[in-house]
Coordinates of C-alpha atoms in Angstrom, one line a residue:
M14 CA 167.1 95.9 124.9
R15 CA 167.0 99.7 124.7
I16 CA 166.0 99.5 121.0
I17 CA 163.2 97.1 121.7
I18 CA 161.8 99.4 124.4
I19 CA 162.0 102.4 122.0
W20 CA 160.1 100.5 119.3
I21 CA 157.5 99.3 121.8
G22 CA 157.0 102.9 122.9
R23 CA 156.7 104.0 119.2
L24 CA 154.1 101.2 118.5
L25 CA 152.1 102.2 121.6
A26 CA 152.2 105.8 120.6
A27 CA 151.1 105.0 117.0
G28 CA 148.3 102.8 118.3
A29 CA 147.1 105.6 120.6
V30 CA 147.1 108.0 117.7
L31 CA 145.3 105.6 115.4
G32 CA 142.8 104.9 118.2
A33 CA 142.2 108.6 118.7
I34 CA 141.7 109.1 115.0
A35 CA 139.2 106.2 114.9
V36 CA 137.3 107.6 117.9
G37 CA 137.2 111.0 116.2
I38 CA 135.9 109.6 113.0
G39 CA 133.3 107.6 114.8
Y40 CA 132.2 110.6 116.8
Y41 CA 132.0 112.7 113.7
L42 CA 129.9 110.2 111.8
A43 CA 127.6 109.5 114.7
S44 CA 127.1 113.1 115.7
N45 CA 126.3 114.0 112.1
S46 CA 123.7 111.3 112.1
L47 CA 121.8 112.9 114.9
P48 CA 118.8 115.2 114.1
R49 CA 119.5 118.9 113.5
Y50 CA 116.5 121.1 114.3
D51 CA 118.0 124.4 113.0
L52 CA 117.5 123.6 109.3
S53 CA 115.9 125.7 106.6
V54 CA 114.8 123.5 103.8
Q55 CA 113.3 124.3 100.4
D56 CA 111.3 121.6 98.6
P57 CA 109.0 122.1 95.6
A58 CA 106.7 119.5 97.1
L59 CA 105.6 122.1 99.7
R60 CA 102.7 124.3 98.7
A61 CA 103.5 127.1 101.2
P62 CA 106.0 127.9 103.9
V63 CA 105.9 125.5 106.9
Q64 CA 107.4 125.9 110.4
I65 CA 108.3 123.0 112.7
V66 CA 108.9 124.2 116.2
R67 CA 110.5 121.8 118.7
D68 CA 109.6 122.1 122.4
A69 CA 111.9 121.3 125.3
N70 CA 111.2 117.5 124.8
A71 CA 111.9 117.7 121.0
V72 CA 108.2 117.2 120.3
P73 CA 107.5 118.7 116.9
H74 CA 104.7 121.4 116.6
I75 CA 103.9 121.7 112.9
F76 CA 102.4 125.0 111.6
A77 CA 101.2 124.6 108.0
S78 CA 98.7 126.2 105.6
T79 CA 97.3 123.0 104.1
D80 CA 96.7 119.5 105.3
E81 CA 99.1 118.2 102.7
D82 CA 101.9 120.4 104.0
A83 CA 101.2 119.4 107.5
L84 CA 101.5 115.7 106.7
Y85 CA 104.6 116.4 104.6
S86 CA 106.2 118.0 107.7
L87 CA 105.1 115.0 109.9
G88 CA 106.8 112.6 107.5
F89 CA 109.9 114.8 107.5
A90 CA 110.0 114.9 111.3
H91 CA 109.4 111.1 111.6
A92 CA 112.3 110.5 109.2
Q93 CA 114.5 113.1 111.0
D94 CA 114.1 111.4 114.4
R95 CA 113.2 107.7 113.7
L96 CA 114.6 106.8 110.2
F97 CA 116.2 103.5 111.3
Q98 CA 113.0 102.5 113.1
M99 CA 110.9 103.2 109.9
L100 CA 113.4 101.4 107.6
L101 CA 113.6 98.4 110.0
M102 CA 109.8 98.0 110.1
R103 CA 109.6 98.4 106.3
R104 CA 112.2 95.7 105.9
R105 CA 110.3 93.4 108.2
V106 CA 107.0 93.8 106.4
Q107 CA 108.7 93.3 103.1
G108 CA 110.2 90.1 104.3
L109 CA 113.8 91.4 103.9
L110 CA 115.2 90.9 107.4
A111 CA 117.5 88.0 106.4
E112 CA 119.0 90.2 103.6
A113 CA 120.5 92.4 106.3
Y114 CA 120.7 90.3 109.4
G115 CA 121.3 86.7 108.2
P116 CA 119.7 83.3 108.2
A117 CA 118.2 83.6 111.7
F118 CA 115.4 85.7 110.1
V119 CA 114.6 83.5 107.1
D120 CA 111.6 81.9 108.8
T121 CA 110.2 85.3 109.8
D122 CA 110.6 86.5 106.2
I123 CA 108.9 83.4 104.9
L124 CA 105.9 83.9 107.2
V125 CA 105.4 87.6 106.3
R126 CA 105.8 86.8 102.6
S127 CA 103.3 83.9 102.8
L128 CA 100.7 86.4 104.2
D129 CA 101.6 88.8 101.3
L130 CA 101.2 91.8 103.6
Y131 CA 103.2 94.2 101.4
D132 CA 101.4 93.5 98.2
H133 CA 98.1 93.6 100.0
A134 CA 99.1 97.1 101.2
G135 CA 99.5 98.2 97.6
R136 CA 96.0 97.0 96.8
V137 CA 94.6 98.8 99.8
V138 CA 96.1 102.1 98.7
E139 CA 94.7 101.7 95.2
G140 CA 91.2 101.3 96.7
L141 CA 91.3 104.5 98.8
P142 CA 89.7 107.8 97.7
P143 CA 91.8 110.3 95.8
K144 CA 91.8 112.7 98.8
T145 CA 93.3 110.0 101.1
Q146 CA 95.8 108.9 98.5
A147 CA 96.9 112.6 98.2
L148 CA 97.5 112.9 101.9
L149 CA 99.4 109.6 102.0
Q150 CA 101.6 110.8 99.1
A151 CA 102.2 114.1 100.9
Y152 CA 103.5 112.2 103.9
A153 CA 105.7 110.1 101.7
E154 CA 107.1 113.2 100.1
G155 CA 108.1 114.5 103.5
V156 CA 110.0 111.4 104.3
N157 CA 111.7 111.5 100.9
G158 CA 112.5 115.2 101.4
F159 CA 114.6 114.3 104.4
L160 CA 116.3 111.4 102.5
R161 CA 117.2 113.9 99.7
L162 CA 118.7 116.2 102.3
L163 CA 120.9 113.4 103.5
R164 CA 122.1 112.6 100.0
T165 CA 122.7 116.2 98.9
Q166 CA 124.0 118.0 102.0
G167 CA 126.4 115.6 103.6
M168 CA 124.4 115.3 106.8
G169 CA 125.6 111.9 107.8
R170 CA 123.5 108.7 107.5
G171 CA 120.3 109.9 109.1
A172 CA 120.6 107.6 112.1
P173 CA 123.6 106.3 114.1
E174 CA 122.4 102.8 113.5
L175 CA 122.8 103.3 109.7
M176 CA 126.5 104.4 110.0
F177 CA 127.8 101.1 108.5
A178 CA 124.7 100.3 106.4
S179 CA 124.2 100.7 102.7
N180 CA 123.5 104.3 101.6
Q181 CA 121.0 103.1 99.1
I182 CA 117.6 103.9 100.7
A183 CA 114.6 103.3 98.6
P184 CA 112.1 106.2 98.6
W185 CA 109.1 106.0 100.9
T186 CA 105.7 105.3 99.3
P187 CA 102.1 105.3 100.5
Q188 CA 102.2 101.5 100.2
D189 CA 104.9 101.5 102.9
S190 CA 102.6 103.3 105.3
A191 CA 99.7 100.9 104.5
A192 CA 102.1 97.9 105.0
L193 CA 103.1 99.2 108.5
L194 CA 99.5 99.3 109.5
A195 CA 99.1 95.7 108.4
L196 CA 102.2 94.9 110.5
L197 CA 100.7 96.6 113.5
A198 CA 97.6 94.4 113.1
L199 CA 99.8 91.3 113.0
D200 CA 101.6 92.4 116.2
L201 CA 98.3 93.0 118.0
S202 CA 96.8 89.5 117.3
D203 CA 97.7 86.1 118.7
Q204 CA 94.8 84.4 117.0
M205 CA 96.8 82.2 114.7
A206 CA 98.6 80.8 117.7
R207 CA 95.3 80.3 119.5
E208 CA 93.7 78.6 116.6
G209 CA 96.7 76.2 116.3
L210 CA 96.6 75.4 120.0
R211 CA 92.9 74.7 119.9
A212 CA 93.4 72.3 117.0
R213 CA 96.3 70.6 118.8
L214 CA 94.2 70.1 122.0
R215 CA 91.2 68.9 120.0
L216 CA 93.4 66.0 118.7
L217 CA 93.9 65.0 122.3
L218 CA 90.7 65.8 124.1
D219 CA 86.9 65.7 123.6
E220 CA 85.2 68.9 122.5
A221 CA 83.7 69.6 126.0
R222 CA 87.2 69.5 127.6
V223 CA 88.6 71.8 124.9
V224 CA 85.8 74.3 125.5
D225 CA 86.5 74.1 129.2
L226 CA 90.2 75.0 128.6
M227 CA 89.6 77.6 125.9
P228 CA 86.0 78.8 126.2
L229 CA 84.2 80.4 123.3
P230 CA 81.5 83.2 123.5
P231 CA 78.9 83.4 124.9
E232 CA 80.3 80.9 127.5
A233 CA 83.7 82.7 127.7
V234 CA 82.8 84.5 131.0
M235 CA 84.4 83.5 134.3
A236 CA 81.8 82.8 137.0
L237 CA 83.6 85.0 139.6
P238 CA 81.0 84.5 142.4
E239 CA 81.4 80.7 142.2
Y240 CA 85.2 81.0 142.5
A241 CA 84.8 83.5 145.4
Q242 CA 82.6 81.2 147.4
N243 CA 84.9 78.2 147.2
N244 CA 88.1 77.9 149.2
S245 CA 89.9 76.2 146.3
R246 CA 89.6 76.6 142.6
P247 CA 87.6 73.7 141.1
G248 CA 89.7 71.4 138.8
P249 CA 89.3 68.5 136.5
S250 CA 88.8 65.0 137.8
P251 CA 91.9 62.7 137.8
A252 CA 90.4 60.9 134.8
Q253 CA 90.2 64.1 132.8
D254 CA 93.5 65.5 134.0
S255 CA 95.4 63.6 131.4
V256 CA 99.1 64.1 130.7
P257 CA 98.8 64.7 126.9
W258 CA 97.0 68.0 127.1
R259 CA 99.4 69.3 129.7
E260 CA 102.2 68.3 127.4
A261 CA 100.5 70.1 124.5
L262 CA 100.3 73.3 126.6
R263 CA 103.9 72.9 127.7
E264 CA 105.1 72.5 124.2
V265 CA 103.4 75.8 123.2
E266 CA 104.8 77.6 126.3
L267 CA 108.3 76.4 125.5
A268 CA 108.2 77.1 121.7
D269 CA 110.6 79.7 120.6
P270 CA 108.7 82.6 118.8
L271 CA 110.0 83.7 115.5
P272 CA 112.5 86.6 115.8
F273 CA 110.6 89.7 115.0
G274 CA 107.5 87.6 114.4
P275 CA 103.9 87.9 115.7
P276 CA 103.3 87.0 119.4
P277 CA 102.9 83.4 120.5
V278 CA 99.7 82.4 122.2
G279 CA 99.1 84.1 125.5
F280 CA 101.8 86.8 124.9
A281 CA 99.7 89.3 123.0
G282 CA 99.5 91.4 126.1
A283 CA 96.4 93.4 127.1
S284 CA 94.7 96.5 125.9
N285 CA 92.1 98.8 127.4
A286 CA 90.3 102.1 127.1
W287 CA 87.9 104.1 129.3
A288 CA 86.2 107.4 129.5
A289 CA 84.5 109.4 132.2
L290 CA 82.0 112.2 132.0
G291 CA 82.8 115.6 133.4
A292 CA 80.4 115.0 136.3
R293 CA 82.7 112.2 137.5
S294 CA 86.0 114.1 137.3
A295 CA 87.5 116.5 139.9
S296 CA 88.1 119.1 137.2
G297 CA 84.7 118.8 135.7
G298 CA 86.2 118.0 132.3
T299 CA 85.6 114.8 130.4
L300 CA 88.5 112.2 130.7
M301 CA 89.5 109.7 128.0
A302 CA 92.3 107.1 128.3
S303 CA 93.5 104.6 125.7
D304 CA 96.2 102.0 126.4
P305 CA 97.2 99.5 123.7
H306 CA 99.8 97.4 125.4
L307 CA 102.5 97.3 122.7
A308 CA 105.8 95.8 123.7
L309 CA 108.4 98.1 125.2
S310 CA 111.2 99.0 122.8
A311 CA 114.0 101.5 122.4
P312 CA 113.0 103.8 120.9
S313 CA 109.3 103.5 121.7
Q314 CA 106.9 102.7 118.9
W315 CA 105.1 106.0 119.8
Y316 CA 106.1 109.5 118.7
L317 CA 104.3 112.6 120.0
A318 CA 103.4 115.4 117.6
R319 CA 101.2 118.4 117.1
M320 CA 99.8 119.6 113.8
E321 CA 97.8 122.6 112.6
L322 CA 95.3 121.2 110.1
S323 CA 92.6 123.0 108.1
T324 CA 90.1 121.8 110.7
G325 CA 92.1 123.0 113.6
P326 CA 95.0 121.8 115.8
V327 CA 95.5 118.2 116.8
I328 CA 98.0 116.7 119.2
G329 CA 98.8 113.2 120.4
A330 CA 100.6 109.9 119.6
T331 CA 101.7 108.8 116.2
I332 CA 103.7 105.8 115.0
P333 CA 106.6 106.7 112.7
G334 CA 105.7 105.5 109.2
L335 CA 101.9 106.2 109.7
P336 CA 100.6 109.6 108.7
A337 CA 98.1 110.3 111.4
I338 CA 97.7 111.0 115.1
L339 CA 96.3 107.6 116.3
M340 CA 95.5 108.7 119.9
G341 CA 95.0 112.3 120.6
R342 CA 92.7 115.3 120.8
S343 CA 91.5 118.4 119.1
P344 CA 89.6 121.3 120.6
Q345 CA 86.4 119.4 119.9
L346 CA 87.2 115.7 120.5
A347 CA 89.5 113.2 122.1
W348 CA 90.0 109.8 120.5
G349 CA 92.1 106.6 120.9
F350 CA 92.2 103.0 120.0
T351 CA 92.9 99.7 121.7
A352 CA 93.1 96.1 120.6
S353 CA 90.0 93.9 121.3
Y354 CA 91.8 90.6 120.7
L355 CA 88.6 89.4 119.0
D356 CA 88.5 86.2 117.0
D357 CA 89.0 87.9 113.6
L358 CA 90.9 84.9 112.1
D359 CA 90.2 81.3 111.1
L360 CA 92.5 78.5 110.0
Y361 CA 91.2 76.2 107.2
V362 CA 92.4 72.7 106.6
E363 CA 92.4 72.4 102.8
R364 CA 92.5 68.9 101.2
L365 CA 94.9 68.6 98.2
D366 CA 93.6 67.0 95.0
P367 CA 95.1 63.5 95.3
T368 CA 95.5 63.4 91.5
N369 CA 97.0 66.8 91.1
P370 CA 98.8 68.5 94.1
T371 CA 98.7 71.9 92.4
Q372 CA 95.0 71.9 93.2
Y373 CA 92.9 71.7 96.3
E374 CA 89.3 70.5 96.7
A375 CA 86.4 72.9 96.9
P376 CA 82.6 72.3 97.0
D377 CA 82.4 72.5 93.2
G378 CA 85.5 70.5 92.5
P379 CA 89.3 70.9 92.5
V380 CA 90.6 74.5 92.2
P381 CA 94.1 75.5 91.3
F382 CA 96.2 77.3 94.0
E383 CA 97.2 80.9 93.3
T384 CA 101.0 80.5 93.2
R385 CA 104.0 82.8 93.1
S386 CA 107.7 82.4 93.6
E387 CA 109.9 84.9 95.4
V388 CA 113.6 85.1 96.1
I389 CA 114.7 85.6 99.7
P390 CA 118.2 87.2 99.9
I391 CA 120.3 86.1 102.9
A392 CA 123.3 87.9 104.3
G393 CA 126.3 85.6 104.0
Q394 CA 124.5 82.9 102.1
A395 CA 123.1 82.2 98.7
P396 CA 119.5 83.4 98.2
R397 CA 116.6 81.0 98.5
T398 CA 113.7 80.7 96.2
E399 CA 110.4 80.0 97.9
A400 CA 107.0 79.1 96.4
F401 CA 103.9 80.6 98.0
R402 CA 100.3 79.5 97.6
A403 CA 96.9 80.9 98.4
T404 CA 93.4 79.4 98.4
R405 CA 89.9 80.8 98.2
H406 CA 90.1 81.3 101.9
G407 CA 93.4 83.0 102.0
P408 CA 97.2 82.4 102.1
V409 CA 98.7 78.9 102.8
L410 CA 100.8 79.1 106.0
P411 CA 104.3 77.6 106.3
A412 CA 104.0 74.0 107.6
A413 CA 106.6 74.5 110.3
Y414 CA 105.0 77.7 111.7
L415 CA 103.4 77.2 115.1
G416 CA 103.9 73.5 114.8
L417 CA 101.2 73.4 112.2
D418 CA 102.7 70.3 110.6
D419 CA 101.8 68.4 113.8
I420 CA 98.1 69.1 113.3
T421 CA 97.9 68.9 109.5
P422 CA 96.7 65.6 108.1
P423 CA 98.7 64.1 105.3
G424 CA 97.7 65.4 101.9
H425 CA 96.4 68.7 103.4
V426 CA 97.6 72.3 104.0
I427 CA 96.4 75.0 106.3
A428 CA 95.3 78.4 105.0
V429 CA 94.4 81.5 107.0
S430 CA 91.4 83.7 106.5
W431 CA 92.0 87.1 108.3
S432 CA 90.0 90.3 108.4
A433 CA 93.3 92.3 108.0
L434 CA 93.7 90.8 104.5
A435 CA 90.1 91.5 103.4
P436 CA 89.7 93.8 100.3
G437 CA 88.4 97.3 100.7
D438 CA 90.2 98.1 103.9
R439 CA 89.6 101.9 104.6
T440 CA 91.4 102.1 108.0
L441 CA 93.9 104.7 106.7
E442 CA 91.1 106.8 105.5
G443 CA 89.4 106.6 108.9
M444 CA 92.6 107.5 110.7
L445 CA 93.1 110.6 108.6
E446 CA 89.4 111.7 108.8
M447 CA 89.4 111.2 112.6
M448 CA 91.8 114.1 113.1
G449 CA 89.2 116.4 111.5
A450 CA 86.1 115.1 113.3
A451 CA 84.2 117.8 115.0
S452 CA 81.9 115.6 117.1
V453 CA 81.4 112.0 118.4
R454 CA 78.9 111.5 115.5
D455 CA 81.7 112.4 113.0
A456 CA 84.1 110.2 114.7
R457 CA 81.7 107.2 114.6
R458 CA 81.1 107.8 110.9

């Protein structure tokens, strides 16, 4: 009995020692993945010395001689503080979530790939002016400067969340930044879900009833005085108040959104902005507020920063991965953005050629689909090969997404036409130019 007690004591002691070692290793790895703000870095990508000063809240204040160096430093600071956030968003817009997190994300990857957001971002960058491309490249070099630091100086993994992830991190590119902007557009729109719901209701109700439930401009204005003058809200007659449309709405409300997918109908939130002249403020100064209601997250999607540019200082809110202050101010100007939730998207029901399903019908006759095949890697499973199609209107959506298969007639597919996928997108150029605008006229231009 005494020997058993001795060995139990030895095993407990050994377990305590191993546990302490494991905790020590975990603490060492995690603490070395936290940002260090006392670094001195040399990088040939910089044109001149740069200083990044952190205030009491760790907000970076960037002092640089050129705009390229300022954006390099912003990219470095973004990667230093929000590397996991940036890599997760890039993985999402590339359709590679299932590769890391398993089969639950396959449908999300298929949707994003069907929209072809990442390749579209590459085409957007190619169409930008050389000056804008140079600034995007400078930002990417800043992100990659931090990644090189991780590889060469044994500074941990760059983020505690990456402690057990692969250490093979692909370099950041201007295409990645453009893709994150397209992803932001997707997150700020519920129009695909609204279009699908309208089509579903139209199969159950007459056009007048659908317009009553989902009014369109210019009728989409509530007559508030009429509601205020009545004791009860007017409703449909019993004959109109049919069960099918209630069930259609209920199905949409109960539908599970895709993990990390765009918002379902009615869940895109709200967004607002306002300004007041100095004559209307207590201080006598002009006030401007901008409030895009993005979902709460930890960390926040927003990241405060200040930069000294060739046109002067700017300060405000950025999104890690995007090389600009999206909402902020300079000595001359304050600016912001908000989502209008306008109807910038249409779903098209395309009829397949009955004699050749690789084609669809157009006004001048059958037209071949644009097709491509892509491999979707899945953690813990064999990869899947998916075929994707596009029409003259835009990409063909997955049949199961938003219950589209319920509203798609046999022998048809549904394609999406969306302004965010239009060629010639110069939003990134506008974002960068806005920081140097000296007047409202410049800002409008």
